[in-house]
Coordinates of C-alpha atoms in Angstrom, one line a residue:
M137 CA 25.7 -3.7 -16.0
P138 CA 25.5 -3.6 -12.2
A139 CA 28.6 -3.6 -10.1
N140 CA 29.4 -5.3 -6.9
D141 CA 28.9 -3.0 -3.9
A142 CA 32.5 -3.8 -2.9
D143 CA 33.6 -1.7 -5.9
A144 CA 32.4 1.6 -4.4
P145 CA 35.1 3.8 -2.7
R146 CA 34.7 4.5 0.9
V147 CA 34.3 7.8 2.6
P148 CA 37.5 8.4 4.6
G149 CA 36.9 7.4 8.2
S150 CA 33.5 5.8 7.5
P151 CA 32.4 2.3 8.5
D152 CA 33.4 -0.5 6.1
T153 CA 30.1 -1.6 4.6
S154 CA 31.6 -3.8 1.8
T155 CA 30.8 -7.2 3.2
P156 CA 29.0 -9.2 2.4
P157 CA 28.3 -8.2 -1.3
A158 CA 24.6 -9.0 -1.2
A159 CA 23.2 -7.4 -4.3
P160 CA 24.6 -5.6 -7.4
V161 CA 25.1 -1.8 -7.2
I162 CA 23.0 0.0 -9.9
L163 CA 24.9 1.4 -12.8
S164 CA 23.6 3.4 -15.7
N165 CA 24.9 1.3 -18.6
G166 CA 21.9 -1.0 -19.0
P167 CA 20.1 -0.2 -22.3
G168 CA 16.6 1.1 -21.6
S169 CA 17.2 1.3 -17.9
F170 CA 15.8 4.0 -15.7
A171 CA 19.3 4.9 -14.5
R172 CA 20.6 5.3 -18.1
A173 CA 17.7 7.5 -19.0
V174 CA 18.5 9.9 -16.1
L175 CA 22.1 10.4 -17.3
A176 CA 21.5 10.3 -21.0
E177 CA 18.1 12.2 -21.1
R178 CA 17.3 14.0 -17.9
H179 CA 20.6 15.6 -17.3
P180 CA 20.9 17.2 -20.8
V181 CA 17.4 18.6 -20.4
L182 CA 18.3 20.0 -17.1
I183 CA 21.4 21.7 -18.5
R184 CA 19.2 23.3 -21.2
Q185 CA 16.7 24.5 -18.7
V186 CA 19.3 26.1 -16.5
R187 CA 20.7 27.9 -19.6
D188 CA 17.2 29.2 -20.4
A189 CA 16.6 30.4 -16.8
F190 CA 19.6 32.6 -16.4
P191 CA 21.5 35.3 -18.4
L192 CA 24.7 33.3 -18.2
G193 CA 28.1 34.6 -19.4
H194 CA 30.3 33.1 -22.0
A195 CA 32.5 31.2 -19.6
Q196 CA 29.5 29.6 -17.9
H197 CA 28.1 28.5 -21.3
A198 CA 31.4 27.1 -22.2
A199 CA 31.6 25.2 -18.9
L200 CA 28.1 23.8 -19.4
D201 CA 29.0 22.7 -22.9
A202 CA 32.1 20.9 -21.5
L203 CA 30.0 19.2 -18.8
L204 CA 27.3 18.1 -21.3
A205 CA 30.0 16.5 -23.6
E206 CA 31.8 14.9 -20.6
A207 CA 28.7 13.5 -19.0
T208 CA 27.1 12.1 -22.2
E209 CA 30.0 11.2 -24.5
G210 CA 33.2 11.5 -22.5
V211 CA 34.8 10.1 -19.4
I212 CA 34.7 11.3 -15.8
E213 CA 37.2 14.1 -15.2
P214 CA 38.4 15.3 -11.8
L215 CA 37.5 18.7 -10.4
G216 CA 39.7 21.6 -11.4
A217 CA 42.9 22.4 -9.4
D218 CA 41.2 25.4 -7.8
A219 CA 38.1 23.5 -6.5
H220 CA 37.7 23.8 -2.8
D221 CA 36.7 20.2 -2.5
R222 CA 39.0 18.7 -5.1
E223 CA 40.8 16.4 -2.6
R224 CA 37.6 15.1 -1.1
W225 CA 36.1 14.2 -4.5
A226 CA 39.5 12.7 -5.6
A227 CA 39.2 10.3 -2.6
W228 CA 35.5 9.6 -3.2
G229 CA 36.1 8.9 -6.9
Q230 CA 39.1 6.7 -6.7
G231 CA 38.9 4.2 -9.5
Y232 CA 36.2 6.1 -11.3
F233 CA 38.1 8.9 -13.1
G234 CA 38.8 8.2 -16.7
R235 CA 35.8 5.8 -16.9
S236 CA 32.4 6.4 -18.6
W237 CA 29.8 8.1 -16.4
F238 CA 27.6 5.1 -17.3
D239 CA 29.9 2.5 -15.9
V240 CA 30.2 3.8 -12.3
P241 CA 27.5 3.6 -9.5
F242 CA 24.4 5.5 -10.5
L243 CA 24.2 7.2 -7.1
W244 CA 27.8 8.4 -7.4
A245 CA 27.4 9.6 -11.0
E246 CA 24.2 11.6 -10.2
S247 CA 25.9 13.3 -7.2
Y248 CA 29.0 14.2 -9.1
F249 CA 27.0 15.6 -12.0
Y250 CA 25.2 18.1 -9.6
R251 CA 28.6 19.0 -8.0
K252 CA 30.0 19.8 -11.5
L253 CA 26.9 21.7 -12.6
L254 CA 27.2 24.0 -9.6
G255 CA 30.9 24.4 -10.4
A256 CA 30.2 25.3 -14.0
L257 CA 27.9 28.1 -12.9
G258 CA 30.3 29.6 -10.4
Y259 CA 28.3 28.6 -7.3
F260 CA 31.5 28.0 -5.2
T261 CA 33.7 30.7 -6.7
P262 CA 33.9 34.2 -5.0
G263 CA 32.1 36.6 -7.3
P264 CA 28.6 37.6 -8.4
W265 CA 27.3 34.0 -9.0
Q266 CA 28.6 32.6 -5.7
G267 CA 25.7 31.0 -3.9
V268 CA 23.1 31.5 -6.6
D269 CA 20.8 28.5 -6.7
P270 CA 20.6 27.3 -10.3
F271 CA 17.2 25.7 -9.6
G272 CA 15.8 28.7 -7.8
P273 CA 13.6 30.0 -10.6
F274 CA 11.9 26.5 -10.9
K275 CA 11.4 26.3 -7.2
A276 CA 10.0 29.8 -7.0
A277 CA 7.6 29.3 -9.9
E278 CA 6.2 26.2 -8.3
L279 CA 5.9 27.8 -4.8
A280 CA 4.0 30.8 -6.3
G281 CA 1.7 28.6 -8.4
K282 CA -2.0 28.1 -8.1
L283 CA -1.6 24.5 -7.2
V284 CA 0.0 25.6 -3.9
D285 CA -2.9 27.9 -3.3
E286 CA -5.4 25.1 -3.9
E287 CA -3.5 22.7 -1.6
L288 CA -3.2 25.3 1.2
T289 CA -7.0 26.0 0.9
A290 CA -7.7 22.2 1.0
L291 CA -6.1 22.1 4.5
D292 CA -9.1 24.0 5.8
D293 CA -11.1 20.8 5.5
L294 CA -9.1 19.5 8.4
S295 CA -10.1 22.1 10.8
G296 CA -12.1 20.6 13.7
R297 CA -11.4 17.1 12.6
P298 CA -10.2 14.6 15.3
A299 CA -6.5 14.5 15.8
D300 CA -6.1 11.0 14.4
V301 CA -8.0 11.9 11.2
Q302 CA -5.7 15.0 10.8
A303 CA -2.6 12.8 11.5
A304 CA -3.6 10.2 8.8
A305 CA -4.4 12.9 6.2
L306 CA -1.3 14.9 6.8
L307 CA 1.0 11.9 6.7
L308 CA -0.5 11.0 3.3
G309 CA -0.1 14.6 2.2
S310 CA 3.6 14.5 3.1
L311 CA 4.0 11.1 1.4
W312 CA 2.3 11.9 -1.9
G313 CA 3.8 15.4 -2.0
N314 CA 6.9 13.7 -3.3
R315 CA 5.3 13.6 -6.7
A316 CA 6.0 17.3 -7.0
D317 CA 9.7 16.5 -7.5
L318 CA 10.8 18.8 -10.3
G319 CA 13.4 16.3 -11.6
F320 CA 10.7 13.6 -11.8
R321 CA 8.5 15.9 -13.8
I322 CA 11.2 16.3 -16.5
D323 CA 10.6 12.6 -17.2
S324 CA 6.8 12.6 -16.6
G325 CA 6.1 15.4 -19.1
G326 CA 5.4 18.1 -16.4
A327 CA 2.2 16.6 -15.2
H328 CA 0.7 18.4 -12.2
E329 CA -1.5 17.0 -9.6
S330 CA -2.9 18.2 -6.3
T331 CA -1.6 16.0 -3.6
A332 CA -2.2 17.7 -0.3
L333 CA -5.0 15.4 1.0
R334 CA -4.7 12.5 -1.4
T335 CA -6.1 9.3 0.2
D336 CA -6.4 6.9 -2.7
S337 CA -4.7 3.5 -2.7
G338 CA -1.4 2.9 -4.4
L339 CA 0.6 2.0 -1.3
V340 CA 2.7 -1.0 -1.9
A341 CA 3.5 -1.1 1.9
D342 CA 1.8 0.7 4.7
E343 CA 3.3 0.5 8.1
S344 CA 2.0 3.9 9.2
A345 CA 0.4 2.3 12.3
R346 CA 3.9 1.4 13.5
L347 CA 5.1 4.9 12.9
W348 CA 2.2 6.4 15.0
S349 CA 2.9 3.9 17.8
L350 CA 6.3 5.6 18.2
L351 CA 4.6 9.0 18.4
P352 CA 1.7 8.9 20.8
V353 CA -0.2 12.1 21.5
G354 CA 1.4 13.8 24.4
G355 CA 4.4 11.5 24.2
G356 CA 6.8 14.4 23.5
A357 CA 9.1 12.5 21.1
A358 CA 12.3 13.8 19.5
V359 CA 11.7 13.5 15.7
H360 CA 14.3 14.0 13.0
L361 CA 12.8 14.5 9.5
V362 CA 15.2 14.3 6.6
A363 CA 13.6 16.3 3.9
D364 CA 13.7 15.7 0.2
N365 CA 12.2 18.3 -2.2
A366 CA 11.3 21.9 -1.8
G367 CA 8.1 23.7 -2.7
R368 CA 5.0 21.5 -3.0
E369 CA 6.6 18.7 -1.1
L370 CA 8.3 20.7 1.6
I371 CA 5.0 22.5 2.5
P372 CA 3.1 19.3 3.5
D373 CA 6.2 18.2 5.3
L374 CA 6.2 21.4 7.4
V375 CA 2.4 21.0 8.0
L376 CA 3.0 17.5 9.3
V377 CA 5.8 18.8 11.5
D378 CA 3.4 21.4 12.9
H379 CA 0.9 18.7 13.7
L380 CA 3.5 16.6 15.6
L381 CA 4.5 19.6 17.7
H382 CA 0.9 21.0 18.2
T383 CA -0.5 17.7 19.3
E384 CA 2.7 17.0 21.4
R385 CA 3.4 13.8 19.6
A386 CA 6.8 15.5 19.3
A387 CA 8.4 17.9 21.8
E388 CA 11.1 18.8 19.3
V389 CA 11.7 18.3 15.6
V390 CA 15.0 18.6 13.7
L391 CA 14.4 19.2 9.9
H392 CA 17.4 18.1 7.9
V393 CA 17.9 19.8 4.5
K394 CA 20.8 19.9 1.9
P395 CA 23.7 22.3 2.6
Q396 CA 23.6 23.3 -1.1
P397 CA 21.4 23.0 -4.2
Y398 CA 21.1 19.3 -5.2
Y399 CA 19.0 17.1 -7.4
I400 CA 17.1 20.0 -9.0
S401 CA 14.5 20.5 -6.3
D402 CA 16.1 19.2 -3.0
A403 CA 15.3 21.5 -0.1
T404 CA 17.9 23.9 1.3
M405 CA 17.6 26.4 4.2
S406 CA 16.5 29.1 1.7
D407 CA 13.6 26.8 0.6
V408 CA 12.6 26.3 4.2
I409 CA 12.4 30.1 4.7
H410 CA 10.4 30.6 1.5
S411 CA 8.0 27.8 2.4
L412 CA 7.4 29.1 5.9
R413 CA 6.7 32.6 4.5
R414 CA 4.3 31.0 2.0
L415 CA 2.4 29.4 4.9
A416 CA 2.5 32.4 7.1
H417 CA 1.1 34.7 4.3
A418 CA -1.8 32.4 3.5
P419 CA -5.3 33.8 4.2
A420 CA -5.2 34.8 7.8
A421 CA -8.2 32.8 9.0
G422 CA -7.1 29.6 7.4
Y423 CA -5.5 26.4 8.6
A424 CA -2.3 27.1 6.6
A425 CA -1.7 30.5 8.1
E426 CA -2.3 29.2 11.6
T427 CA 0.2 26.5 10.8
G428 CA 2.7 29.0 9.6
R429 CA 2.4 31.1 12.7
R430 CA 3.0 28.1 15.0
L431 CA 6.0 27.0 13.0
W432 CA 7.4 30.5 13.1
A433 CA 7.1 30.4 16.9
A434 CA 8.5 26.9 17.1
M435 CA 11.6 28.1 15.3
A436 CA 12.0 30.9 17.7
D437 CA 11.7 28.8 20.9
G438 CA 13.9 25.9 19.6
R439 CA 11.2 23.2 19.2
L440 CA 11.9 23.2 15.5
R441 CA 15.5 23.3 14.3
V442 CA 17.1 22.9 10.9
G443 CA 20.2 21.0 10.2
A444 CA 22.3 20.8 6.9
H445 CA 25.1 18.3 7.3
E446 CA 27.5 18.1 4.4
F447 CA 27.0 14.3 4.2
F448 CA 23.5 14.9 2.7
C449 CA 25.3 15.8 -0.5
A450 CA 27.8 12.9 -0.4
P451 CA 27.5 10.2 -3.1
F452 CA 27.2 7.3 -0.6
P453 CA 24.6 5.3 1.3
Y454 CA 23.7 6.3 4.8
S455 CA 25.5 3.2 6.1
A456 CA 28.7 5.3 5.5
M457 CA 27.4 8.3 7.5
P458 CA 30.0 10.0 9.7
D459 CA 29.9 9.6 13.5
D460 CA 28.6 13.1 14.3
L461 CA 25.5 12.5 12.1
R462 CA 25.1 9.0 13.5
E463 CA 25.0 10.5 17.0
Q464 CA 22.3 13.0 16.0
F465 CA 20.1 10.2 14.7
A466 CA 20.8 8.0 17.7
A467 CA 19.2 10.6 19.9
A468 CA 16.0 10.6 18.0
T469 CA 12.8 8.8 19.0
V470 CA 12.4 8.1 15.3
T471 CA 14.1 9.5 12.1
V472 CA 11.7 9.9 9.1
L473 CA 13.4 9.9 5.7
K474 CA 11.4 11.5 2.9
G475 CA 11.6 10.7 -0.8
D476 CA 13.2 8.4 -3.3
L477 CA 16.9 9.5 -3.0
N478 CA 16.8 9.2 0.8
Y479 CA 15.3 5.7 0.3
R480 CA 18.1 4.7 -2.1
R481 CA 20.7 5.9 0.4
L482 CA 18.9 4.2 3.3
V483 CA 18.7 0.7 2.0
G484 CA 21.6 0.9 -0.5
D485 CA 21.2 1.8 -4.2
Q486 CA 21.3 -1.9 -5.2
L487 CA 19.2 -4.4 -7.0
W488 CA 17.9 -6.1 -3.9
S489 CA 15.2 -8.8 -4.1
P490 CA 12.0 -6.8 -3.5
T491 CA 11.1 -9.1 -0.6
T492 CA 14.3 -8.5 1.3
P493 CA 13.2 -7.3 4.7
F494 CA 13.3 -3.6 5.1
A495 CA 14.6 -4.0 8.7
E496 CA 17.5 -6.1 7.4
R497 CA 18.7 -3.3 5.2
T498 CA 18.3 -0.7 8.0
A499 CA 19.8 -2.7 10.8
Y500 CA 22.9 -0.4 10.9
W501 CA 20.7 2.7 11.7
P502 CA 21.3 3.9 15.2
G503 CA 17.6 4.0 16.2
P504 CA 14.1 3.6 14.9
V505 CA 13.8 4.8 11.3
A506 CA 10.9 5.3 8.9
A507 CA 10.7 5.9 5.1
L508 CA 8.0 7.9 3.3
R509 CA 8.6 7.4 -0.3
T510 CA 6.9 7.7 -3.7
L511 CA 8.5 5.2 -6.0
K512 CA 10.6 6.8 -8.7
S513 CA 13.6 4.4 -9.1
D514 CA 14.3 0.7 -9.3
V515 CA 15.3 0.1 -5.6
I516 CA 12.7 -1.6 -3.4
T517 CA 12.7 -3.7 -0.3
G518 CA 10.2 -5.0 2.2
L519 CA 7.4 -6.1 -0.2
D520 CA 5.0 -8.8 0.6
R521 CA 5.4 -11.6 -1.9
D522 CA 1.7 -11.5 -3.0
V523 CA 1.9 -7.7 -3.4
L524 CA 5.0 -8.2 -5.6
T525 CA 3.3 -10.8 -7.7
A526 CA 0.4 -8.5 -8.4
L527 CA 2.6 -5.6 -9.2
E528 CA 4.8 -7.6 -11.6
G529 CA 1.7 -8.8 -13.3
S530 CA 0.1 -5.4 -13.7
G531 CA 2.2 -4.4 -16.7
E532 CA 2.9 -1.0 -15.1
A533 CA 6.3 0.6 -14.6
W534 CA 5.4 0.7 -10.9
R535 CA 8.9 1.1 -9.6
T536 CA 9.6 4.3 -11.5
S537 CA 6.3 6.0 -12.5
G538 CA 5.5 7.7 -9.2
T539 CA 2.1 6.1 -9.1
H540 CA 3.0 3.9 -6.1
A541 CA 4.3 4.8 -2.6
L542 CA 5.2 3.2 0.7
V543 CA 5.5 3.8 4.4
Q544 CA 8.0 1.4 5.9
V545 CA 9.2 1.4 9.5
D546 CA 12.0 -0.3 11.4
D547 CA 11.0 0.3 15.0
R548 CA 13.4 -2.1 16.7
S549 CA 15.6 -0.7 19.5
R550 CA 19.3 -0.7 18.7

């Protein structure tokens, strides 16, 4: 069953977001629910895939066995006494330890699972496995695949097109690239689809015109883009960043990534490097290689910077962000958040009425904010009532299937 949002522990020193309790927090104990399937089905599959991808030692296999048993049949256990972040997670998990993983907030449980998975493999422990990305083989295989070649080649179709046509196509490429999420493909049977220049319908909300109004050509905006997935999603994100810089819609861009591996395919600094190399090493005469060269130069002269704040791996909504991160976003002309997890954290991982205004849920944000999201979980806000009626009558699992997407913008000054 869902829990009241007042039940969630607070990040020490963060704003109190407990009042009023407007919608139930999503848990994973509902039979047949999406959240339950993630914990009961996706996570065990992921553990098996990680086992198969690495020549792990006996202690690592034993730790993975213990995590699998704990997460599916046991109760939430605290981190070991030698964990560097034991006290932090002890504070974050007050009231949760000793309870079933299925009976605490879904967002918290997912985050803690990934923290414990990294710990089981020795990611944080000095030694040969320290810093080894357990999802690295999956990311590398995707990045080296033929689909990426096809999508980079498809970018050549944009050469010579008007700037507004390029902008619209690249925004859609970044939006629909979220379907490349490796975690999502565990559930969807591994289906692959070329997404670079997808322009079909399926948008349940499209406020892209409001986004572009914040970013006029030559306007020299400061854009913060909070990335989601690596590989086939991060590349179209980077291509969009290049377009913003090249057309001077943006004078500078800050790309925010995760400080450590997270949610299977979430982008880290290593993934940014690999993606920039992939672009730069594309056929020399093509659009992709030109993009790669410009981004390489933008990194060198400071127009493109990368951030990796530790809060991006915290198990809380963005309403609890620390002051230093809030100050960064306050300085932006607009912050663009990519993907499903960022959306859940932006509006709150709760069962809102789908017609709840998006701007109502983002009123705490310190400046204009936009969401580019392919729908892969239950949370949704800002839908027109007629659109909602049509979706509910379609018989589709439109909230979780990845077949629908949205562009939502809160452009009010704070």
